[in-house]
Amino acid sequence: MGLLAGTGALRAFGTPMHMAMPAAKGSGLCKHAVADQISVPRLLDPSRLTPFVDALPRPDVLHPKAGTALRIAMRESEQRLHRDLAPTRLWTYGNSMPGPTIEARSGVAVRVEWSNSLPLKHFLPIDHHVCGAEPDKPEVRGVVHVHGARVPAADDGYPTDWMVPGQSRGQTYPNRQDAATLWYHDHTMGIERLNLYAGLFGMYLLRDDHELSLGLPSGDFEWPLVLTDRLLTEDGQLYYPTSGISDAPWVPEVFGNAMLVNGALMPRLDVQARRYRFRVLNAANGRFFRLSLRGQRPFVQIGSDQGLLAAPVQQTSLFLAPGERADLVVDFASMDGSAIELMNDALPLMQFKVTAGKVIDSSRVPSTLRDVPRMAETSATQTRVLTIDEYADCVATPMLMLLDGKHWHEPVSEKPRLGSTEIWSLVNLTEDTHPIHLHLVRFQILDRRPFDVDEYLESKTIRYTGPAQPPPAHEAGWKDTAQVYPGMVTRYIITFEGYAGRYVWHCHLLEHASNEMMRPFEVVG
Ligand code: C2O
Ligand code: CU
Ligand code: CU
């Protein structure tokens, strides 16, 4: 066992840009905020593992049949994350991390019978001061949410709709929406960060006729790339850091020493010299990935969270926040016989090994992909100004981040009318980027605009300090999670289509979300 003071030392494993340690205003006065010396197990040094020796895993694909429900159990399992590591204890959907990929068709409903077959004790540190994880709650609970799906409230996986081991719940996904890269994950009140960290997430690919008519790379030439990071101990087990306060272990952020792609450490994918489509998901608790191909080789982005962009966008790098997705096409045609790495900043995540020899590639990337009309600001009938801020909270935790200064249990304050369009103006008073996600809806980013934070804190008025910046092309399509930058007002324009009922919106940094950076909203009929 080595000794580290608080969580600060763990940040040495890499702090992404925009992710400086949040400054808890006033927390210096709070005696609980000072962590004791905590002991940390010996951690793995991933640079000592041989890279690119394991084949990139492809999660099983489930094709739902009309009239029958898929059955997916949450269970404890083991998985080797690298050839030279012992199997890692995980909690997974089915028996792999990521869980099986659900392939659905737009307009065809899917029913899944989710069951909780987990053990009765959690293996990661629960903080019983965190809202929803009080000592009277069972330790092990689970509820599944399909992120980005437009579903009735009862099937959305509301955080308090959890079930305990032995229970199951059927949820129906109508799929009345465009093709998109969706994903499913645990959403249990107070412990979602631990459940996802344990391995409870998977892909949900929704396809439609339009997308299938485009001729994009498919079948063997289309791969999910699910990115996560984990702190691994020397013997290959998950380590989830704690605050050092024994009865309040919650930490504001977690960054791993090991980067995983589809649950593998530095895997390799053997590809042909042709186009491939990659469905990239950032499923990490707190890490932002800055993706590029080695040598800044260009690639094409064809879609974002909620489906295809209007037109392909040439990129050399991409900054993806937790919860966000990117649909990419990479052309390996001129690279036969060589290899190229997918990088996160200066670190390789995986390698593409291009087999020698030319192949015939009949796939295409059309120059227009889908009609994505920009939503007019004038179509909104309501604007809500909502702050994102940090608070010192000595009773429960060293620090708390809230949406609009409100706790989870306060009365619902956001009640959009079904079918109406609203602008949500997110005023970020913190020093971090928060990826803010709304359930049920898709939205567009109107703009981001810098303002004077200190003046706002003093007088509650917004004084802009620069012009509004419209989103770049790759963020100008349909989104369900977006990066809300520090010191800026980020405006979402949202039509509340689909269903009336109670949903949630939250930060997708899971440590924030599980400590009250989540609020209900209610669509009223
Ligand atoms: Cu990824 Cu509340 O969701
Ligand atoms: Cu969601
Ligand atoms: Cu946050």
Short mmCIF file of C-alpha atoms and ligand atoms in Angstrom, two decimals:
data_model
loop_
_atom_site.label_atom_id
_atom_site.label_comp_id
_atom_site.label_asym_id
_atom_site.label_seq_id
_atom_site.Cartn_x
_atom_site.Cartn_y
_atom_site.Cartn_z
CA MET A 1 0.00 0.00 0.00
CA GLY A 2 1.33 3.44 -0.88
CA LEU A 3 0.19 6.65 0.73
CA LEU A 4 -1.33 9.55 -1.13
CA ALA A 5 -2.82 12.69 0.34
CA GLY A 6 -6.44 13.09 -0.69
CA THR A 7 -7.36 12.70 -4.32
CA GLY A 8 -4.96 15.32 -5.55
CA ALA A 9 -2.14 12.91 -6.24
CA LEU A 10 -4.37 10.70 -8.36
CA ARG A 11 -4.86 13.59 -10.74
CA ALA A 12 -1.28 13.14 -11.79
CA PHE A 13 -2.53 10.44 -14.13
CA GLY A 14 -3.70 13.14 -16.47
CA THR A 15 -5.94 16.11 -16.13
CA PRO A 16 -7.68 16.95 -19.36
CA MET A 17 -7.86 20.57 -20.41
CA HIS A 18 -10.86 22.41 -18.98
CA MET A 19 -10.74 20.04 -16.05
CA ALA A 20 -8.76 21.80 -13.39
CA MET A 21 -9.59 20.74 -9.84
CA PRO A 22 -12.84 22.51 -9.00
CA ALA A 23 -12.28 25.28 -6.50
CA ALA A 24 -14.79 24.79 -3.71
CA LYS A 25 -15.55 28.35 -2.79
CA GLY A 26 -15.10 28.75 0.93
CA SER A 27 -14.33 25.10 1.54
CA GLY A 28 -11.10 26.08 3.22
CA LEU A 29 -13.17 26.92 6.27
CA CYS A 30 -14.72 23.50 6.39
CA LYS A 31 -12.89 21.03 8.58
CA HIS A 32 -14.49 18.02 6.90
CA ALA A 33 -13.01 19.10 3.60
CA VAL A 34 -9.52 18.19 4.73
CA ALA A 35 -8.84 14.60 3.80
CA ASP A 36 -6.81 12.37 6.08
CA GLN A 37 -3.93 10.42 4.65
CA ILE A 38 -5.50 7.64 2.68
CA SER A 39 -3.96 4.43 1.59
CA VAL A 40 -4.08 3.54 -2.04
CA PRO A 41 -3.24 0.10 -3.39
CA ARG A 42 -0.26 -0.24 -5.68
CA LEU A 43 -1.41 0.85 -9.10
CA LEU A 44 -0.58 -0.64 -12.44
CA ASP A 45 1.89 1.07 -14.73
CA PRO A 46 0.18 0.50 -18.10
CA SER A 47 3.27 1.65 -20.01
CA ARG A 48 4.91 -1.63 -18.93
CA LEU A 49 2.32 -3.70 -20.77
CA THR A 50 2.96 -4.68 -24.37
CA PRO A 51 0.66 -2.57 -26.53
CA PHE A 52 -1.53 -3.81 -29.39
CA VAL A 53 -1.36 -7.52 -28.60
CA ASP A 54 -5.06 -8.05 -27.91
CA ALA A 55 -7.65 -7.95 -30.68
CA LEU A 56 -10.22 -5.19 -30.24
CA PRO A 57 -13.24 -6.91 -28.69
CA ARG A 58 -16.53 -6.61 -30.53
CA PRO A 59 -19.44 -6.81 -28.07
CA ASP A 60 -22.14 -9.34 -29.03
CA VAL A 61 -24.93 -7.87 -31.14
CA LEU A 62 -28.56 -8.42 -30.18
CA HIS A 63 -31.16 -8.13 -32.94
CA PRO A 64 -34.53 -7.83 -31.23
CA LYS A 65 -37.38 -9.83 -32.79
CA ALA A 66 -40.86 -8.31 -32.97
CA GLY A 67 -43.10 -9.54 -30.17
CA THR A 68 -40.36 -10.99 -27.97
CA ALA A 69 -38.44 -9.20 -25.27
CA LEU A 70 -34.68 -9.24 -25.04
CA ARG A 71 -33.48 -10.47 -21.68
CA ILE A 72 -30.42 -8.84 -20.27
CA ALA A 73 -29.12 -9.49 -16.77
CA MET A 74 -26.79 -7.34 -14.70
CA ARG A 75 -24.31 -9.68 -13.16
CA GLU A 76 -20.87 -10.02 -11.72
CA SER A 77 -18.33 -11.26 -14.23
CA GLU A 78 -14.65 -11.36 -15.00
CA GLN A 79 -12.84 -10.03 -18.03
CA ARG A 80 -9.23 -9.90 -19.04
CA LEU A 81 -8.48 -6.28 -19.96
CA HIS A 82 -5.05 -7.15 -21.36
CA ARG A 83 -3.26 -10.40 -22.23
CA ASP A 84 -0.80 -9.98 -19.36
CA LEU A 85 -3.29 -9.03 -16.66
CA ALA A 86 -5.29 -11.29 -14.39
CA PRO A 87 -9.05 -11.20 -15.04
CA THR A 88 -10.74 -8.12 -13.57
CA ARG A 89 -13.83 -8.37 -11.44
CA LEU A 90 -16.64 -6.36 -13.12
CA TRP A 91 -20.39 -5.84 -13.04
CA THR A 92 -21.75 -6.13 -16.54
CA TYR A 93 -24.87 -6.39 -18.68
CA GLY A 94 -24.75 -9.93 -19.98
CA ASN A 95 -21.17 -11.06 -19.46
CA SER A 96 -19.02 -8.40 -21.02
CA MET A 97 -18.00 -4.78 -20.61
CA PRO A 98 -19.33 -3.07 -22.71
CA GLY A 99 -22.53 -5.13 -22.64
CA PRO A 100 -24.11 -6.46 -25.83
CA THR A 101 -24.88 -3.93 -28.57
CA ILE A 102 -28.61 -3.61 -29.13
CA GLU A 103 -29.40 -3.05 -32.82
CA ALA A 104 -32.77 -1.39 -33.32
CA ARG A 105 -34.73 0.00 -36.24
CA SER A 106 -36.41 3.37 -36.22
CA GLY A 107 -40.19 2.89 -35.80
CA VAL A 108 -39.87 -0.67 -34.49
CA ALA A 109 -40.33 -0.89 -30.72
CA VAL A 110 -37.91 -2.92 -28.63
CA ARG A 111 -38.76 -4.41 -25.27
CA VAL A 112 -36.03 -5.40 -22.87
CA GLU A 113 -36.53 -7.37 -19.69
CA TRP A 114 -33.68 -6.10 -17.53
CA SER A 115 -32.90 -8.16 -14.48
CA ASN A 116 -30.67 -7.57 -11.52
CA SER A 117 -28.61 -10.68 -10.81
CA LEU A 118 -25.88 -8.83 -8.95
CA PRO A 119 -24.52 -9.89 -5.54
CA LEU A 120 -25.95 -8.31 -2.39
CA LYS A 121 -22.84 -6.33 -1.49
CA HIS A 122 -21.26 -3.56 -3.52
CA PHE A 123 -17.53 -3.84 -4.18
CA LEU A 124 -16.97 -0.11 -4.64
CA PRO A 125 -17.15 2.56 -1.89
CA ILE A 126 -20.71 3.82 -1.38
CA ASP A 127 -21.07 7.25 0.21
CA HIS A 128 -24.17 7.11 2.40
CA HIS A 129 -24.23 10.90 2.70
CA VAL A 130 -24.93 11.23 -0.99
CA CYS A 131 -28.54 11.92 -1.86
CA GLY A 132 -30.31 8.68 -2.74
CA ALA A 133 -27.71 6.39 -1.14
CA GLU A 134 -28.72 6.85 2.50
CA PRO A 135 -27.97 4.00 4.93
CA ASP A 136 -31.59 2.78 4.70
CA LYS A 137 -31.20 2.07 0.97
CA PRO A 138 -30.11 -1.38 -0.20
CA GLU A 139 -26.44 -1.36 -1.20
CA VAL A 140 -26.90 -2.97 -4.56
CA ARG A 141 -29.49 -1.45 -6.84
CA GLY A 142 -29.80 -0.99 -10.59
CA VAL A 143 -31.96 0.81 -13.13
CA VAL A 144 -31.26 1.10 -16.85
CA HIS A 145 -31.56 4.22 -18.97
CA VAL A 146 -31.13 4.33 -22.74
CA HIS A 147 -29.25 7.57 -23.23
CA GLY A 148 -30.69 9.59 -26.11
CA ALA A 149 -33.86 7.52 -26.50
CA ARG A 150 -37.25 9.21 -26.71
CA VAL A 151 -39.30 7.01 -24.40
CA PRO A 152 -42.33 7.32 -22.09
CA ALA A 153 -41.28 8.42 -18.61
CA ALA A 154 -42.14 5.06 -17.05
CA ASP A 155 -39.63 3.34 -19.36
CA ASP A 156 -36.87 5.92 -19.15
CA GLY A 157 -35.09 4.51 -16.13
CA TYR A 158 -35.86 7.23 -13.60
CA PRO A 159 -33.06 7.27 -10.99
CA THR A 160 -35.36 6.21 -8.17
CA ASP A 161 -36.94 3.36 -10.18
CA TRP A 162 -34.16 1.02 -9.09
CA MET A 163 -34.46 -2.68 -8.45
CA VAL A 164 -32.56 -4.91 -6.07
CA PRO A 165 -30.94 -8.29 -6.81
CA GLY A 166 -33.61 -10.81 -7.76
CA GLN A 167 -35.88 -8.22 -9.33
CA SER A 168 -36.45 -7.44 -13.00
CA ARG A 169 -38.23 -4.78 -15.00
CA GLY A 170 -39.49 -4.67 -18.57
CA GLN A 171 -38.91 -1.43 -20.43
CA THR A 172 -40.21 -0.60 -23.91
CA TYR A 173 -38.34 1.64 -26.32
CA PRO A 174 -40.64 2.91 -29.11
CA ASN A 175 -37.69 4.05 -31.29
CA ARG A 176 -39.80 6.79 -32.87
CA GLN A 177 -36.80 8.92 -33.76
CA ASP A 178 -34.03 9.17 -36.36
CA ALA A 179 -31.10 6.81 -36.59
CA ALA A 180 -28.55 7.59 -33.89
CA THR A 181 -25.69 6.24 -31.78
CA LEU A 182 -27.44 5.67 -28.46
CA TRP A 183 -26.17 3.83 -25.41
CA TYR A 184 -27.56 2.30 -22.27
CA HIS A 185 -26.20 2.53 -18.77
CA ASP A 186 -27.08 2.37 -15.12
CA HIS A 187 -28.78 5.41 -13.62
CA THR A 188 -29.31 4.47 -9.98
CA MET A 189 -29.79 7.38 -7.61
CA GLY A 190 -26.65 7.97 -5.55
CA ILE A 191 -24.52 5.14 -6.98
CA GLU A 192 -24.61 5.45 -10.78
CA ARG A 193 -20.94 6.52 -10.80
CA LEU A 194 -20.00 3.27 -9.05
CA ASN A 195 -22.25 1.09 -11.19
CA LEU A 196 -20.89 2.49 -14.44
CA TYR A 197 -17.34 2.27 -13.15
CA ALA A 198 -18.01 -1.38 -12.35
CA GLY A 199 -18.90 -1.91 -16.03
CA LEU A 200 -22.64 -1.33 -16.48
CA PHE A 201 -22.92 0.24 -19.94
CA GLY A 202 -23.42 -0.79 -23.56
CA MET A 203 -24.26 0.49 -27.05
CA TYR A 204 -27.70 0.87 -28.59
CA LEU A 205 -27.51 1.53 -32.32
CA LEU A 206 -30.67 2.85 -33.92
CA ARG A 207 -30.82 2.62 -37.71
CA ASP A 208 -33.31 3.95 -40.23
CA ASP A 209 -34.02 3.56 -43.96
CA HIS A 210 -32.49 6.88 -44.85
CA GLU A 211 -29.18 6.10 -43.19
CA LEU A 212 -29.12 2.60 -44.66
CA SER A 213 -29.61 4.05 -48.15
CA LEU A 214 -26.44 6.13 -47.95
CA GLY A 215 -23.96 3.33 -48.56
CA LEU A 216 -21.81 4.02 -45.49
CA PRO A 217 -19.34 1.31 -44.43
CA SER A 218 -21.28 -1.46 -42.66
CA GLY A 219 -21.08 -5.01 -41.35
CA ASP A 220 -17.47 -5.99 -40.68
CA PHE A 221 -16.46 -2.46 -41.58
CA GLU A 222 -18.45 -0.76 -38.83
CA TRP A 223 -17.25 -0.90 -35.21
CA PRO A 224 -18.32 0.56 -31.90
CA LEU A 225 -15.43 2.19 -30.03
CA VAL A 226 -16.45 2.61 -26.41
CA LEU A 227 -13.87 4.67 -24.53
CA THR A 228 -13.42 4.54 -20.76
CA ASP A 229 -10.63 4.94 -18.26
CA ARG A 230 -10.15 3.07 -15.00
CA LEU A 231 -7.72 3.06 -12.11
CA LEU A 232 -6.28 -0.44 -12.15
CA THR A 233 -4.26 -1.97 -9.38
CA GLU A 234 -1.08 -3.91 -10.07
CA ASP A 235 -3.07 -7.13 -10.03
CA GLY A 236 -5.50 -5.79 -12.58
CA GLN A 237 -8.45 -4.96 -10.32
CA LEU A 238 -10.60 -1.83 -10.33
CA TYR A 239 -9.71 0.80 -7.79
CA TYR A 240 -12.19 3.58 -7.11
CA PRO A 241 -10.57 6.46 -5.20
CA THR A 242 -11.99 7.91 -1.98
CA SER A 243 -11.87 11.31 -0.32
CA GLY A 244 -10.03 10.07 2.76
CA ILE A 245 -13.02 10.96 4.94
CA SER A 246 -14.05 7.49 6.03
CA ASP A 247 -17.82 8.00 6.18
CA ALA A 248 -17.94 10.38 3.20
CA PRO A 249 -15.78 8.79 0.50
CA TRP A 250 -17.31 10.67 -2.47
CA VAL A 251 -14.73 12.36 -4.72
CA PRO A 252 -15.58 15.07 -7.24
CA GLU A 253 -13.78 13.46 -10.20
CA VAL A 254 -12.11 10.20 -11.14
CA PHE A 255 -9.39 9.71 -13.74
CA GLY A 256 -7.91 6.33 -14.55
CA ASN A 257 -4.38 5.20 -15.26
CA ALA A 258 -5.65 2.75 -17.88
CA MET A 259 -7.53 3.74 -21.04
CA LEU A 260 -9.83 1.08 -22.40
CA VAL A 261 -11.39 0.69 -25.83
CA ASN A 262 -14.33 -1.75 -25.79
CA GLY A 263 -13.02 -2.90 -22.43
CA ALA A 264 -9.48 -3.65 -23.64
CA LEU A 265 -6.20 -1.95 -22.82
CA MET A 266 -4.38 -0.79 -25.96
CA PRO A 267 -6.05 -3.28 -28.32
CA ARG A 268 -5.39 -3.72 -32.03
CA LEU A 269 -7.85 -3.87 -34.89
CA ASP A 270 -6.72 -5.45 -38.14
CA VAL A 271 -8.33 -3.50 -40.94
CA GLN A 272 -8.34 -3.64 -44.71
CA ALA A 273 -7.15 -0.75 -46.84
CA ARG A 274 -10.60 0.80 -47.15
CA ARG A 275 -13.19 2.93 -45.31
CA TYR A 276 -14.44 2.01 -41.84
CA ARG A 277 -17.21 3.52 -39.78
CA PHE A 278 -16.58 3.95 -36.04
CA ARG A 279 -19.30 4.67 -33.52
CA VAL A 280 -17.34 6.40 -30.79
CA LEU A 281 -18.77 6.78 -27.30
CA ASN A 282 -17.15 8.42 -24.30
CA ALA A 283 -18.48 6.28 -21.45
CA ALA A 284 -15.88 7.44 -18.91
CA ASN A 285 -16.91 8.78 -15.51
CA GLY A 286 -14.93 11.98 -15.78
CA ARG A 287 -12.33 11.93 -18.53
CA PHE A 288 -12.63 14.01 -21.67
CA PHE A 289 -10.88 12.39 -24.65
CA ARG A 290 -8.97 14.45 -27.19
CA LEU A 291 -8.92 12.04 -30.10
CA SER A 292 -6.71 12.10 -33.14
CA LEU A 293 -4.98 9.70 -35.48
CA ARG A 294 -1.21 9.61 -35.15
CA GLY A 295 0.40 12.24 -37.32
CA GLN A 296 -2.81 14.29 -37.37
CA ARG A 297 -4.11 12.21 -40.23
CA PRO A 298 -7.55 13.53 -41.19
CA PHE A 299 -10.79 11.65 -40.63
CA VAL A 300 -14.40 12.48 -41.31
CA GLN A 301 -17.14 13.04 -38.76
CA ILE A 302 -20.57 12.13 -40.11
CA GLY A 303 -22.67 12.20 -36.97
CA SER A 304 -22.97 13.35 -33.38
CA ASP A 305 -25.11 12.27 -30.41
CA GLN A 306 -28.51 12.26 -32.09
CA GLY A 307 -27.59 11.09 -35.57
CA LEU A 308 -26.16 12.23 -38.86
CA LEU A 309 -24.80 15.71 -39.43
CA ALA A 310 -26.07 17.67 -42.42
CA ALA A 311 -22.77 17.05 -44.20
CA PRO A 312 -19.47 15.30 -43.41
CA VAL A 313 -16.94 17.36 -41.48
CA GLN A 314 -13.19 16.86 -41.99
CA GLN A 315 -11.42 16.68 -38.64
CA THR A 316 -7.92 16.09 -37.38
CA SER A 317 -8.90 16.02 -33.70
CA LEU A 318 -12.03 15.73 -31.66
CA PHE A 319 -12.72 16.60 -28.02
CA LEU A 320 -15.34 14.26 -26.63
CA ALA A 321 -16.92 14.73 -23.19
CA PRO A 322 -18.39 11.93 -21.08
CA GLY A 323 -21.79 11.01 -22.53
CA GLU A 324 -21.06 12.39 -26.01
CA ARG A 325 -20.84 10.29 -29.18
CA ALA A 326 -19.21 10.80 -32.55
CA ASP A 327 -19.86 8.86 -35.75
CA LEU A 328 -16.62 8.74 -37.72
CA VAL A 329 -15.38 7.40 -41.03
CA VAL A 330 -11.69 6.68 -41.46
CA ASP A 331 -10.26 5.79 -44.85
CA PHE A 332 -7.27 3.45 -44.61
CA ALA A 333 -7.05 3.07 -48.41
CA SER A 334 -3.63 4.61 -48.89
CA MET A 335 -2.17 2.92 -45.83
CA ASP A 336 -2.01 -0.74 -46.76
CA GLY A 337 0.78 -2.57 -45.01
CA SER A 338 1.20 0.04 -42.29
CA ALA A 339 -0.29 0.80 -38.89
CA ILE A 340 -1.75 3.87 -37.26
CA GLU A 341 -2.76 4.61 -33.70
CA LEU A 342 -5.84 6.27 -32.34
CA MET A 343 -4.50 8.75 -29.81
CA ASN A 344 -5.79 10.51 -26.73
CA ASP A 345 -3.52 13.55 -26.63
CA ALA A 346 -0.04 12.01 -26.76
CA LEU A 347 -1.08 8.51 -25.60
CA PRO A 348 -2.11 5.74 -27.96
CA LEU A 349 -5.53 4.23 -27.16
CA MET A 350 -5.40 1.49 -29.79
CA GLN A 351 -3.83 0.58 -33.09
CA PHE A 352 -5.27 -0.01 -36.54
CA LYS A 353 -3.10 -2.47 -38.45
CA VAL A 354 -3.79 -2.17 -42.15
CA THR A 355 -3.30 -5.43 -44.05
CA ALA A 356 -1.20 -5.28 -47.18
CA GLY A 357 -2.89 -5.23 -50.57
CA LYS A 358 -5.54 -3.11 -52.23
CA VAL A 359 -9.21 -3.95 -51.82
CA ILE A 360 -12.34 -2.85 -53.60
CA ASP A 361 -14.33 -0.48 -51.42
CA SER A 362 -17.88 0.13 -52.57
CA SER A 363 -18.87 2.18 -49.51
CA ARG A 364 -19.47 5.89 -49.82
CA VAL A 365 -19.66 9.04 -47.73
CA PRO A 366 -22.18 11.22 -49.59
CA SER A 367 -21.55 14.97 -49.48
CA THR A 368 -24.98 15.56 -47.95
CA LEU A 369 -26.06 13.19 -45.21
CA ARG A 370 -29.35 14.38 -43.80
CA ASP A 371 -31.54 17.44 -43.75
CA VAL A 372 -30.74 19.10 -40.41
CA PRO A 373 -32.51 22.46 -40.42
CA ARG A 374 -31.14 24.92 -37.89
CA MET A 375 -33.81 25.74 -35.34
CA ALA A 376 -34.87 29.39 -35.31
CA GLU A 377 -34.44 31.24 -32.04
CA THR A 378 -37.84 32.81 -32.66
CA SER A 379 -39.56 29.44 -32.43
CA ALA A 380 -38.94 29.38 -28.66
CA THR A 381 -41.77 30.45 -26.40
CA GLN A 382 -39.78 30.40 -23.16
CA THR A 383 -36.22 31.08 -22.07
CA ARG A 384 -34.84 29.69 -18.82
CA VAL A 385 -31.64 31.01 -17.30
CA LEU A 386 -30.04 28.22 -15.27
CA THR A 387 -26.78 28.47 -13.37
CA ILE A 388 -24.12 25.84 -12.84
CA ASP A 389 -22.25 26.45 -9.61
CA GLU A 390 -20.25 24.89 -6.79
CA TYR A 391 -21.09 25.04 -3.12
CA ALA A 392 -19.21 24.05 0.00
CA ASP A 393 -21.38 21.66 1.95
CA CYS A 394 -19.72 20.70 5.20
CA VAL A 395 -22.46 18.45 6.48
CA ALA A 396 -22.44 15.88 3.75
CA THR A 397 -19.49 16.35 1.47
CA PRO A 398 -16.56 18.66 0.95
CA MET A 399 -18.13 20.18 -2.12
CA LEU A 400 -21.29 20.10 -4.11
CA MET A 401 -22.20 21.22 -7.60
CA LEU A 402 -25.79 22.19 -8.32
CA LEU A 403 -27.95 23.08 -11.28
CA ASP A 404 -29.61 26.45 -10.76
CA GLY A 405 -28.63 26.32 -7.09
CA LYS A 406 -31.25 23.65 -6.39
CA HIS A 407 -31.01 20.29 -4.70
CA TRP A 408 -32.52 17.16 -6.20
CA HIS A 409 -35.38 17.10 -3.72
CA GLU A 410 -36.60 20.64 -4.28
CA PRO A 411 -39.90 20.97 -6.18
CA VAL A 412 -39.73 20.60 -9.95
CA SER A 413 -39.07 24.03 -11.39
CA GLU A 414 -38.70 23.27 -15.10
CA LYS A 415 -42.09 22.34 -16.59
CA PRO A 416 -42.01 22.74 -20.37
CA ARG A 417 -45.25 22.14 -22.30
CA LEU A 418 -45.35 19.06 -24.50
CA GLY A 419 -44.51 20.12 -28.05
CA SER A 420 -43.21 23.56 -27.09
CA THR A 421 -39.77 24.95 -27.87
CA GLU A 422 -37.59 26.54 -25.20
CA ILE A 423 -34.15 28.05 -24.87
CA TRP A 424 -32.12 26.89 -21.88
CA SER A 425 -29.38 29.39 -21.13
CA LEU A 426 -26.76 27.61 -19.06
CA VAL A 427 -24.66 30.05 -17.06
CA ASN A 428 -21.48 28.28 -16.00
CA LEU A 429 -19.99 29.93 -12.90
CA THR A 430 -17.44 27.16 -12.28
CA GLU A 431 -13.96 26.66 -13.67
CA ASP A 432 -14.84 23.42 -15.41
CA THR A 433 -16.59 22.28 -18.54
CA HIS A 434 -19.72 20.34 -17.60
CA PRO A 435 -21.32 18.08 -20.22
CA ILE A 436 -25.02 18.80 -19.64
CA HIS A 437 -27.51 16.17 -20.82
CA LEU A 438 -31.29 16.20 -21.01
CA HIS A 439 -33.33 13.03 -21.19
CA LEU A 440 -36.17 12.57 -23.74
CA VAL A 441 -35.16 15.34 -26.13
CA ARG A 442 -32.71 16.24 -28.82
CA PHE A 443 -31.55 19.84 -29.03
CA GLN A 444 -29.30 22.18 -30.93
CA ILE A 445 -26.60 24.42 -29.53
CA LEU A 446 -27.53 28.01 -30.39
CA ASP A 447 -24.30 29.58 -29.20
CA ARG A 448 -21.73 30.08 -26.45
CA ARG A 449 -20.88 33.54 -25.18
CA PRO A 450 -18.28 34.71 -22.64
CA PHE A 451 -19.49 36.80 -19.69
CA ASP A 452 -18.10 38.35 -16.51
CA VAL A 453 -18.43 35.68 -13.82
CA ASP A 454 -17.41 37.89 -10.88
CA GLU A 455 -19.92 40.51 -11.83
CA TYR A 456 -22.59 37.84 -12.03
CA LEU A 457 -21.71 36.49 -8.59
CA GLU A 458 -22.01 39.99 -7.16
CA SER A 459 -25.06 41.38 -8.91
CA LYS A 460 -26.74 38.41 -10.65
CA THR A 461 -26.56 40.19 -13.96
CA ILE A 462 -24.96 38.86 -17.10
CA ARG A 463 -22.51 41.21 -18.77
CA TYR A 464 -21.15 39.68 -21.93
CA THR A 465 -17.49 40.23 -22.62
CA GLY A 466 -17.39 39.04 -26.20
CA PRO A 467 -19.52 38.00 -29.13
CA ALA A 468 -21.71 34.90 -29.21
CA GLN A 469 -19.99 31.97 -30.89
CA PRO A 470 -22.13 29.68 -33.01
CA PRO A 471 -21.26 25.96 -32.71
CA PRO A 472 -18.65 24.58 -35.11
CA ALA A 473 -20.00 22.30 -37.85
CA HIS A 474 -19.51 19.06 -35.92
CA GLU A 475 -21.60 20.43 -33.03
CA ALA A 476 -24.27 22.00 -35.22
CA GLY A 477 -26.35 18.84 -35.61
CA TRP A 478 -28.72 17.18 -33.13
CA LYS A 479 -27.28 16.75 -29.67
CA ASP A 480 -28.43 15.37 -26.34
CA THR A 481 -25.28 16.17 -24.32
CA ALA A 482 -23.10 19.22 -24.87
CA GLN A 483 -20.03 20.84 -23.40
CA VAL A 484 -20.98 23.83 -21.29
CA TYR A 485 -17.77 25.83 -21.06
CA PRO A 486 -16.58 27.72 -17.99
CA GLY A 487 -17.16 31.47 -18.04
CA MET A 488 -19.65 31.20 -20.84
CA VAL A 489 -23.37 31.14 -21.32
CA THR A 490 -24.25 28.15 -23.48
CA ARG A 491 -27.69 28.19 -25.05
CA TYR A 492 -29.61 25.05 -26.02
CA ILE A 493 -32.75 25.26 -28.16
CA ILE A 494 -35.03 22.34 -27.38
CA THR A 495 -38.41 21.10 -28.56
CA PHE A 496 -40.05 18.93 -25.90
CA GLU A 497 -41.47 16.30 -28.23
CA GLY A 498 -42.64 12.84 -27.44
CA TYR A 499 -44.19 12.28 -24.07
CA ALA A 500 -45.43 14.13 -21.03
CA GLY A 501 -43.99 13.10 -17.70
CA ARG A 502 -41.05 13.44 -15.37
CA TYR A 503 -37.48 13.13 -16.67
CA VAL A 504 -34.08 14.31 -15.54
CA TRP A 505 -31.32 16.58 -16.75
CA HIS A 506 -27.84 16.43 -15.36
CA CYS A 507 -24.12 16.80 -15.74
CA HIS A 508 -22.62 13.67 -17.34
CA LEU A 509 -19.51 13.80 -15.18
CA LEU A 510 -20.82 10.93 -13.11
CA GLU A 511 -19.32 12.04 -9.81
CA HIS A 512 -21.14 15.35 -10.24
CA ALA A 513 -24.40 13.71 -11.32
CA SER A 514 -24.45 11.36 -8.37
CA ASN A 515 -24.00 14.23 -5.96
CA GLU A 516 -26.95 16.44 -6.86
CA MET A 517 -25.81 17.84 -10.17
CA MET A 518 -29.03 16.39 -11.46
CA ARG A 519 -32.55 17.81 -11.46
CA PRO A 520 -35.96 16.59 -12.51
CA PHE A 521 -37.95 18.35 -15.23
CA GLU A 522 -41.52 17.67 -16.10
CA VAL A 523 -43.08 17.83 -19.54
CA VAL A 524 -46.68 18.84 -19.04
CA GLY A 525 -49.42 17.80 -21.48
CU1 C2O B 1 -26.35 9.07 -20.07
CU2 C2O B 1 -29.11 10.55 -17.62
O1 C2O B 1 -27.78 9.78 -18.92
CU CU B 2 -29.86 10.13 -20.93
CU CU B 3 -20.41 18.67 -13.82
#
